C-alpha positions as a LaTeX table, in Angstrom:
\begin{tabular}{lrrr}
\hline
Residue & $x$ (\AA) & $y$ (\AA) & $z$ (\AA) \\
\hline
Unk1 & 42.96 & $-4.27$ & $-40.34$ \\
Unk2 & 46.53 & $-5.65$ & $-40.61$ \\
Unk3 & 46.06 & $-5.75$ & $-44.70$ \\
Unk4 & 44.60 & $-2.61$ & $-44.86$ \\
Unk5 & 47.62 & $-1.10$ & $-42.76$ \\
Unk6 & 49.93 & $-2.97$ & $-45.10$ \\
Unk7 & 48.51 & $-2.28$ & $-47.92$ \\
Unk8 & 48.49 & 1.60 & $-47.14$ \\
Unk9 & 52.38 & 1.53 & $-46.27$ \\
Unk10 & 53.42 & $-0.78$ & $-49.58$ \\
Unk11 & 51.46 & 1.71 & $-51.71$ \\
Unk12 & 53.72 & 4.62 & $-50.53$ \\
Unk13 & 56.72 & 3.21 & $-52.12$ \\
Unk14 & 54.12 & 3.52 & $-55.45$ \\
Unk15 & 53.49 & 7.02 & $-54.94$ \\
Unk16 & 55.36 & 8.33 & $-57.90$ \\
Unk17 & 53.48 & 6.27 & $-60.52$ \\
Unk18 & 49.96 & 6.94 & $-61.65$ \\
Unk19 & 47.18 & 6.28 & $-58.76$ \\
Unk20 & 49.88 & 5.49 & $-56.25$ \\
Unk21 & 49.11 & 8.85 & $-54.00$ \\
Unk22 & 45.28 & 8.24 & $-54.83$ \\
Unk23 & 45.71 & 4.58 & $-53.91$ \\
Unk24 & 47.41 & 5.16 & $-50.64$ \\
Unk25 & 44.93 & 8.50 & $-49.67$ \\
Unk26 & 41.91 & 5.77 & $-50.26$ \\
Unk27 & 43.74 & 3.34 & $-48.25$ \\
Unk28 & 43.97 & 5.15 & $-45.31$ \\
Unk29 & 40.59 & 7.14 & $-45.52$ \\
Unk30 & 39.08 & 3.43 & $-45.38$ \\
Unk31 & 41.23 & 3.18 & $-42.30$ \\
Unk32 & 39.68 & 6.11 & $-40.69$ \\
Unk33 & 36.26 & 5.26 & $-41.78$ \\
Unk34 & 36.03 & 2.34 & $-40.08$ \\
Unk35 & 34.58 & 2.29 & $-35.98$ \\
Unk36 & 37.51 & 1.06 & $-33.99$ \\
Unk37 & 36.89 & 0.45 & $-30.40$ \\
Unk38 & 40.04 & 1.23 & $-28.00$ \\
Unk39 & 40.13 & $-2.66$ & $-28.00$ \\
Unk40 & 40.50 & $-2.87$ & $-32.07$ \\
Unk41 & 43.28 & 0.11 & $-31.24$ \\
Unk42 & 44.83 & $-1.63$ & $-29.18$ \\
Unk43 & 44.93 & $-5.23$ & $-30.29$ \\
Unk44 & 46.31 & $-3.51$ & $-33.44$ \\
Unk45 & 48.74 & $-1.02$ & $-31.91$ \\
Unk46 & 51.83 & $-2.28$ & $-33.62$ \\
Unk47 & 50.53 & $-2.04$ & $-37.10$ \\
Unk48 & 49.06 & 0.85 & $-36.73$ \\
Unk49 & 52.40 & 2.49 & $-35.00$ \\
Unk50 & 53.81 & 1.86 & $-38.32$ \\
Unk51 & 51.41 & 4.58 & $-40.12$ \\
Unk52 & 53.24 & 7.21 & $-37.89$ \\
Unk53 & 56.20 & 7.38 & $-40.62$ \\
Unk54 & 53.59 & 8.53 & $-43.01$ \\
Unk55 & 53.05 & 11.60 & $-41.18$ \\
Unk56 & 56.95 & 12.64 & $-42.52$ \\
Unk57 & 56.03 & 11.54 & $-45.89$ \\
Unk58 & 56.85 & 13.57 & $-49.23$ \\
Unk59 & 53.91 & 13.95 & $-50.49$ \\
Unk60 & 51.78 & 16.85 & $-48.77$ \\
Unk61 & 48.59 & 15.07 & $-49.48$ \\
Unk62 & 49.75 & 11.50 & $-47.70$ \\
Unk63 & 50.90 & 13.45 & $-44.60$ \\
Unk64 & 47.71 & 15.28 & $-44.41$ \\
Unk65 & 45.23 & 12.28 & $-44.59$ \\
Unk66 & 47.86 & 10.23 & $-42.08$ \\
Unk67 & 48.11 & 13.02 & $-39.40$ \\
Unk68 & 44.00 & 13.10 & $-39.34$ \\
Unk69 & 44.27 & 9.34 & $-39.05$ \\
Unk70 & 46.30 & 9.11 & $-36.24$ \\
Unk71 & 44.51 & 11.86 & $-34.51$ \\
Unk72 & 41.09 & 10.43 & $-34.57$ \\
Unk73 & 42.53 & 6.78 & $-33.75$ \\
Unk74 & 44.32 & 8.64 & $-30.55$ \\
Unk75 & 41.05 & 11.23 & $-30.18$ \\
Unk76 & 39.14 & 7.69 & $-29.65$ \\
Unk77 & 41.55 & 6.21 & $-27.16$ \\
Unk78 & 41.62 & 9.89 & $-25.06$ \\
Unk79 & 37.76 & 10.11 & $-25.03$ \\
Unk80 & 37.02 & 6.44 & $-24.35$ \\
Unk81 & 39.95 & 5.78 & $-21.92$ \\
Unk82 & 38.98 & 8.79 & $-19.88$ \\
Unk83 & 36.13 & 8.27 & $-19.20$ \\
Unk84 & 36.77 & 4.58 & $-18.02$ \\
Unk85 & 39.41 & 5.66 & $-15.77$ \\
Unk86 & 37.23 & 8.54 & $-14.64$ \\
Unk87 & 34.94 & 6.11 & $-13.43$ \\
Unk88 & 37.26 & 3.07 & $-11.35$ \\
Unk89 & 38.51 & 6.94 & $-9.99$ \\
Unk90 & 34.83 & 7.57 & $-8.55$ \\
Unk91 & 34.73 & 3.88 & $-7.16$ \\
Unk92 & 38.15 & 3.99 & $-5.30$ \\
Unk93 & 36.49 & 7.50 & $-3.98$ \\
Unk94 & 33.42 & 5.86 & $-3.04$ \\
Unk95 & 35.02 & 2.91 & $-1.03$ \\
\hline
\end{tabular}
């Protein structure tokens, strides 16, 4: 996960040569396509923090694909979290 995430960022400074947008686009699609558990998100929080400059990138394309990246990684940490914190709520209730 750490490679992929640095591979993605070192292929942005690479965007203005043949590939390099296409490279970096695959890069983090593969990112997105994998099943990360709130666990995997978290354990790899600081790395993956670092794909939030790609949301201001130049390229239109990079910024699109980053900014549905970081939604679905955070979309996975809102659904899963909730409903783990919904339920130690209905225990404290209970006792």
């Amino acid at each position: 996960m750490k490679d992929l995430i640095a591979a993605a960022l070192k292929s942005t400074y690479d965007t203005r040569s043949p590939g390099g947008v296409e490279r970096c686009i695959d890069l983090l699609i593969r990112l997105k396509s994998m099943s990360l558990s709130v666990k995997d998100i978290l354990y790899f929080s600081k790395s993956i923090f670092k794909l939030e400059t790609l949301r201001r990138h130049r390229n239109p394309r990079i910024r699109e694909v980053s900014h549905s990246l970081l939604t679905s990684l955070l979309k996975t940490l809102y659904s899963q979290g909730s409903d783990k914190s919904a339920g130690l709520n209905a225990v404290s209730l209970k006792r």
